Amino acid sequence: MNYQWYPGHMTKAIRSMQEDIKLIDLVIEIVDARIPVSSRNPDIDKLAQGKGRLILLNKSDLADNKANKEWLEYYKSQNIQALLIDSRKSTGLKDIQKAVNEACSAKIERDRKRGIKNRPLRAMVCGIPNVGKSTFINAISKKAATKTGNKPGVTKGKQWIRLNQTLELLDTPGILWPKFEDNTVGMHIAMIGSINDEILHVDELAADIIDFMKNNYVGRLAERYGVEEVSDNFAILEAIGKARGCLIKGGEIDYTKASNIVIDEFRSGKLGNITIETVNK
Ligand SMILES: Nc1nc2c(ncn2[C@@H]2O[C@H](COP(=O)(O)OP(=O)(O)OP(=O)(O)O)[C@@H](O)[C@H]2O)c(=O)[nH]1
Ligand SMILES: [Mg+2]
């Protein structure tokens, strides 16, 4: 299946971000801790040239704890500032102001030398769709300033949020890029829910998830659905459909319903904590 998704609003969003980058001191890139490689948009890398950088590995509550720690070590070894956060429970947010100040230390020093005082730092919060950019902004500002939702493409335009005297945040729409160099990148992005499901074949996505689970988290499907982890992914999907009573008239399996159960439960953590991309893979 081809996972490419690049609707017109993303082209518009990147243009608007290219305009706004002139006003920005720091780029805060929100990454999904379950796919720290594929959830980094190369266009954001280009956009952020010459700016302070901070990477936030969000949804760390859904990822594998051991892999989370390995990713932090990895970024440290690359001299990239990164933090693990859970924006839904506001975990890990207390270290952010310090990391922001560090990432902008050159800028703060320049302002100080010029006698500029109390100019707030401006950060652009960006990332691929549905990684929790708006939820992060609401959590750190302790108010429901931005709209959030459990599907990609919720934020449609930019929005400035003043956090305090020292920091202003710009919420931006989630953006992907025009062509995934590798279809696996697209598959991983779809697995975590950053591609509009309406353009996907949900049964194929469910089969991809089943394939990943039976190879990387042996026993989890068996435990949750009471199925055998056989070689044929569609046979497993069928067994899950049977176990969950997903039937259409005539007693046949409703594959769409069964697929949506697998996809939802995988994304929401009901199949346990999962990291799709580990440091060594
Ligand atoms: N478990 C968990 N869920 C989160 C976390 N952060 C955000 N979410 C959920 O992820 C979904 C997407 O959150 P948003 O903040 O709307 O994501 P976004 O990146 O702004 O998405 P777009 O504006 O569509 O690009 C929502 O259902 C949030 O509740 C987190 O740290 N952990
Ligand atoms: Mg948003």
Coordinates of C-alpha atoms and ligand atoms in Angstrom, one line a residue:
M1 CA 0.0 0.0 0.0
N2 CA 1.2 3.5 -0.8
Y3 CA 1.0 5.7 2.3
Q4 CA 1.8 9.0 0.8
W5 CA -0.5 11.9 2.2
Y6 CA 0.3 15.5 1.3
P7 CA -2.9 17.5 1.1
G8 CA -3.0 21.1 0.0
H9 CA -3.3 22.5 3.6
M10 CA 0.2 21.1 4.3
T11 CA 1.8 23.0 1.3
K12 CA 0.1 26.2 2.6
A13 CA 1.3 25.4 6.2
I14 CA 4.9 25.0 5.2
R15 CA 4.8 28.3 3.3
S16 CA 3.4 30.1 6.2
M17 CA 6.1 28.5 8.5
Q18 CA 8.8 29.6 6.1
E19 CA 7.5 33.2 6.5
D20 CA 7.2 33.0 10.3
I21 CA 10.7 31.4 10.8
K22 CA 12.2 34.9 10.6
L23 CA 10.5 35.8 13.9
I24 CA 11.5 32.6 15.6
D25 CA 14.4 32.0 18.0
L26 CA 13.8 28.3 18.6
V27 CA 12.2 25.3 16.8
I28 CA 10.6 22.8 19.2
E29 CA 10.1 19.7 17.2
I30 CA 7.5 17.3 18.6
V31 CA 8.4 13.7 17.7
D32 CA 6.4 10.5 18.5
A33 CA 8.5 8.5 20.9
R34 CA 7.3 5.3 19.2
I35 CA 8.9 6.3 15.8
P36 CA 11.7 8.8 16.6
V37 CA 13.1 8.4 13.1
S38 CA 10.1 8.5 10.8
S39 CA 8.3 11.2 12.7
R40 CA 11.1 13.7 11.9
N41 CA 10.2 15.6 8.8
P42 CA 13.2 16.5 6.7
D43 CA 11.5 19.8 5.6
I44 CA 11.5 20.9 9.3
D45 CA 15.2 20.2 9.5
K46 CA 15.7 22.6 6.5
L47 CA 13.4 25.1 8.0
A48 CA 15.1 25.1 11.3
Q49 CA 18.7 25.8 10.0
G50 CA 20.4 28.4 12.1
K51 CA 17.8 28.3 14.9
G52 CA 17.9 26.9 18.4
R53 CA 16.6 23.4 18.4
L54 CA 14.8 21.2 20.9
I55 CA 13.3 17.8 20.3
L56 CA 10.5 16.5 22.5
L57 CA 9.8 12.8 22.4
N58 CA 6.1 13.0 23.1
K59 CA 3.7 10.1 23.9
S60 CA 6.5 8.5 25.8
D61 CA 3.8 6.9 28.0
L62 CA 2.8 4.7 25.0
A63 CA 6.4 3.7 24.1
D64 CA 8.8 1.1 25.5
N65 CA 10.6 2.5 28.6
K66 CA 13.9 0.9 27.7
A67 CA 13.8 2.2 24.2
N68 CA 12.9 5.7 25.5
K69 CA 16.1 5.7 27.6
E70 CA 18.1 4.5 24.6
W71 CA 16.8 7.3 22.4
L72 CA 17.7 9.9 25.1
E73 CA 21.2 8.5 25.2
Y74 CA 21.4 8.6 21.4
Y75 CA 20.4 12.2 21.2
K76 CA 22.9 13.1 23.9
S77 CA 25.7 11.4 22.0
Q78 CA 24.7 13.5 18.9
N79 CA 24.7 16.7 21.0
I80 CA 21.1 17.2 20.3
Q81 CA 18.9 18.5 23.1
A82 CA 16.0 16.1 23.6
L83 CA 13.5 15.4 26.4
L84 CA 10.9 12.6 27.0
I85 CA 7.5 13.9 27.7
D86 CA 3.8 12.8 28.1
S87 CA 1.7 15.9 27.3
R88 CA -1.5 14.2 28.3
K89 CA -0.3 13.8 31.9
S90 CA 2.1 16.8 31.8
T91 CA 5.1 14.5 32.6
G92 CA 8.6 15.8 31.8
L93 CA 7.5 19.4 31.3
K94 CA 9.4 20.9 34.2
D95 CA 12.7 20.6 32.4
I96 CA 11.6 22.4 29.3
Q97 CA 12.2 26.0 30.3
K98 CA 15.8 25.2 31.2
A99 CA 16.3 23.3 27.9
V100 CA 14.8 26.3 26.0
N101 CA 17.2 28.7 27.7
E102 CA 20.1 26.4 26.9
A103 CA 19.1 26.0 23.3
C104 CA 18.8 29.9 23.0
S105 CA 21.8 30.8 25.1
A106 CA 23.6 32.6 22.3
K107 CA 20.6 34.7 21.5
I108 CA 20.0 35.5 25.2
E109 CA 23.6 36.6 25.5
R110 CA 23.4 38.8 22.4
D111 CA 20.3 40.5 23.7
R112 CA 21.9 41.0 27.1
K113 CA 25.0 42.7 25.5
R114 CA 22.8 45.0 23.5
G115 CA 20.9 45.9 26.6
I116 CA 17.7 44.3 25.4
K117 CA 15.7 43.1 28.5
N118 CA 12.5 41.2 28.8
R119 CA 12.1 40.2 25.2
P120 CA 10.4 36.9 25.3
L121 CA 11.8 34.0 23.3
R122 CA 9.7 32.9 20.4
A123 CA 9.4 29.2 19.7
M124 CA 7.8 27.4 16.8
V125 CA 6.2 24.1 17.8
C126 CA 6.1 21.8 14.8
G127 CA 6.0 18.2 13.7
I128 CA 4.1 15.7 11.7
P129 CA 0.3 15.5 12.3
N130 CA -1.2 14.1 15.5
V131 CA 2.0 13.9 17.5
G132 CA 0.6 16.1 20.2
K133 CA 1.8 19.6 19.4
S134 CA -1.4 21.3 20.5
T135 CA -1.8 19.1 23.6
F136 CA 1.8 20.0 24.5
I137 CA 1.1 23.7 24.2
N138 CA -2.0 23.4 26.4
A139 CA -0.2 21.3 29.0
I140 CA 2.7 23.7 29.3
S141 CA 0.6 26.8 29.3
K142 CA -1.9 25.2 31.7
K143 CA -4.9 26.3 29.6
A144 CA -7.0 24.9 26.8
A145 CA -5.6 27.5 24.4
T146 CA -5.5 25.3 21.3
K147 CA -7.8 22.7 19.7
T148 CA -6.7 19.1 20.0
G149 CA -8.1 15.8 18.7
N150 CA -7.4 12.1 18.2
K151 CA -6.9 12.3 14.4
P152 CA -4.4 14.0 12.1
G153 CA -5.1 17.5 10.7
V154 CA -6.9 19.1 13.6
T155 CA -4.8 22.3 13.7
K156 CA -5.4 24.1 10.4
G157 CA -3.8 27.5 10.9
K158 CA -1.1 29.0 13.1
Q159 CA -1.8 30.3 16.6
W160 CA 0.5 32.3 19.0
I161 CA 0.2 31.4 22.7
R162 CA 2.0 33.5 25.3
L163 CA 3.2 31.3 28.0
N164 CA 4.8 33.8 30.3
Q165 CA 7.1 36.8 30.2
T166 CA 9.9 34.8 28.8
L167 CA 8.4 32.4 26.2
E168 CA 5.9 32.6 23.4
L169 CA 4.8 29.5 21.4
L170 CA 3.5 29.2 17.9
D171 CA 1.2 26.2 17.3
T172 CA 1.4 25.0 13.6
P173 CA -0.5 22.4 11.6
G174 CA 1.1 19.0 11.3
I175 CA 3.1 18.6 8.1
L176 CA 4.3 15.6 6.2
W177 CA 6.5 15.9 3.1
P178 CA 5.8 15.2 -0.6
K179 CA 7.5 11.9 -1.0
F180 CA 8.6 9.3 1.5
E181 CA 12.0 8.0 0.5
D182 CA 11.1 4.6 1.9
N183 CA 7.6 3.1 2.1
T184 CA 8.4 1.8 5.6
V185 CA 8.5 5.4 6.8
G186 CA 5.0 5.9 5.5
M187 CA 3.9 2.7 7.1
H188 CA 5.2 3.6 10.5
I189 CA 3.6 7.1 10.3
A190 CA 0.3 5.4 9.4
M191 CA 0.6 2.9 12.2
I192 CA 0.7 5.6 14.9
G193 CA -2.2 7.5 13.3
S194 CA -0.5 10.5 11.6
I195 CA -1.9 9.7 8.1
N196 CA -5.6 10.3 7.5
D197 CA -7.1 6.8 7.8
E198 CA -9.7 7.7 5.1
I199 CA -7.1 7.4 2.4
L200 CA -5.8 4.0 3.7
H201 CA -7.0 0.4 3.3
V202 CA -7.6 -0.3 7.0
D203 CA -7.3 -4.1 6.5
E204 CA -3.8 -3.7 5.0
L205 CA -2.8 -1.4 7.8
A206 CA -4.1 -3.8 10.4
A207 CA -2.2 -6.6 8.7
D208 CA 1.0 -4.5 8.9
I209 CA 0.4 -3.9 12.6
I210 CA -0.2 -7.7 13.2
D211 CA 2.9 -8.5 11.3
F212 CA 5.0 -6.0 13.4
M213 CA 3.5 -7.3 16.6
K214 CA 4.0 -11.0 16.1
N215 CA 7.6 -10.4 15.1
N216 CA 8.6 -7.8 17.7
Y217 CA 6.3 -8.3 20.6
V218 CA 5.7 -12.1 20.6
G219 CA 2.7 -13.2 22.6
R220 CA 0.9 -9.8 22.9
L221 CA -1.7 -10.6 20.2
A222 CA -2.3 -14.0 21.7
E223 CA -2.7 -12.6 25.1
R224 CA -5.2 -9.9 24.2
Y225 CA -7.3 -11.7 21.6
G226 CA -6.7 -15.4 22.4
V227 CA -5.4 -16.0 18.8
E228 CA -2.6 -18.1 17.5
E229 CA 0.2 -16.0 16.0
V230 CA 0.4 -17.9 12.7
S231 CA 2.3 -16.9 9.6
D232 CA -0.7 -15.6 7.6
N233 CA -1.5 -12.1 8.9
F234 CA -5.0 -12.1 7.5
A235 CA -5.8 -15.4 9.2
I236 CA -4.9 -13.7 12.5
L237 CA -7.1 -10.7 11.6
E238 CA -9.9 -13.2 10.9
A239 CA -9.4 -14.9 14.2
I240 CA -9.4 -11.5 16.0
G241 CA -12.7 -10.7 14.2
K242 CA -14.2 -13.9 15.3
A243 CA -13.0 -13.4 18.9
R244 CA -14.5 -9.9 19.0
G245 CA -17.8 -10.9 17.3
C246 CA -17.2 -8.7 14.2
L247 CA -19.7 -10.3 11.9
I248 CA -21.8 -9.2 9.0
K249 CA -25.0 -10.8 7.8
G250 CA -24.5 -14.4 6.9
G251 CA -21.9 -14.9 9.6
E252 CA -19.0 -13.6 7.6
I253 CA -16.2 -11.7 9.3
D254 CA -16.4 -7.9 9.1
Y255 CA -12.8 -7.2 8.3
T256 CA -13.2 -3.4 8.5
K257 CA -14.5 -3.6 12.0
A258 CA -11.8 -6.1 13.1
S259 CA -9.1 -3.9 11.5
N260 CA -10.3 -0.8 13.3
I261 CA -10.2 -2.7 16.6
V262 CA -6.6 -3.7 16.0
I263 CA -5.5 -0.3 14.8
D264 CA -7.2 1.6 17.7
E265 CA -5.9 -0.8 20.4
F266 CA -2.4 -0.7 19.0
R267 CA -2.4 3.1 18.9
S268 CA -3.9 3.6 22.3
G269 CA -1.6 1.3 24.2
K270 CA -4.1 -1.5 24.8
L271 CA -1.6 -3.9 23.3
G272 CA 1.0 -2.6 25.8
N273 CA 3.9 -0.2 25.5
I274 CA 5.4 -0.3 22.0
T275 CA 8.4 1.3 20.3
I276 CA 8.4 0.7 16.5
E277 CA 11.8 2.2 15.8
T278 CA 14.6 1.4 18.2
V279 CA 18.1 3.0 18.1
N280 CA 19.8 0.0 16.6
K281 CA 17.2 -0.8 14.0
Ligands
LIG1 N1 -1.0 9.0 25.3 C1 -0.8 10.2 24.9 N2 -1.6 10.9 24.1 C2 -1.3 12.1 23.7 C3 -0.1 12.7 24.2 N3 0.0 14.0 23.6 C4 -1.1 14.1 22.9 N4 -1.9 13.0 22.9 C5 -3.1 12.7 22.2 O1 -2.8 12.7 20.8 C6 -3.9 13.2 20.0 C7 -3.4 14.3 19.1 O2 -3.1 15.4 19.9 P1 -3.0 16.9 19.2 O3 -2.4 17.8 20.3 O4 -4.3 17.3 18.6 O5 -1.9 16.6 18.1 P2 -1.3 17.7 17.0 O6 0.1 17.3 16.9 O7 -1.6 19.1 17.4 O8 -2.1 17.3 15.7 P3 -2.5 18.1 14.4 O9 -2.9 19.5 14.8 O10 -3.6 17.4 13.8 O11 -1.2 18.1 13.6 C8 -5.0 13.7 21.0 O12 -5.9 12.6 21.2 C9 -4.2 13.8 22.3 O13 -5.0 13.6 23.5 C10 0.8 12.0 25.1 O14 1.9 12.5 25.5 N5 0.4 10.8 25.4
MG2 MG -2.6 20.6 16.5

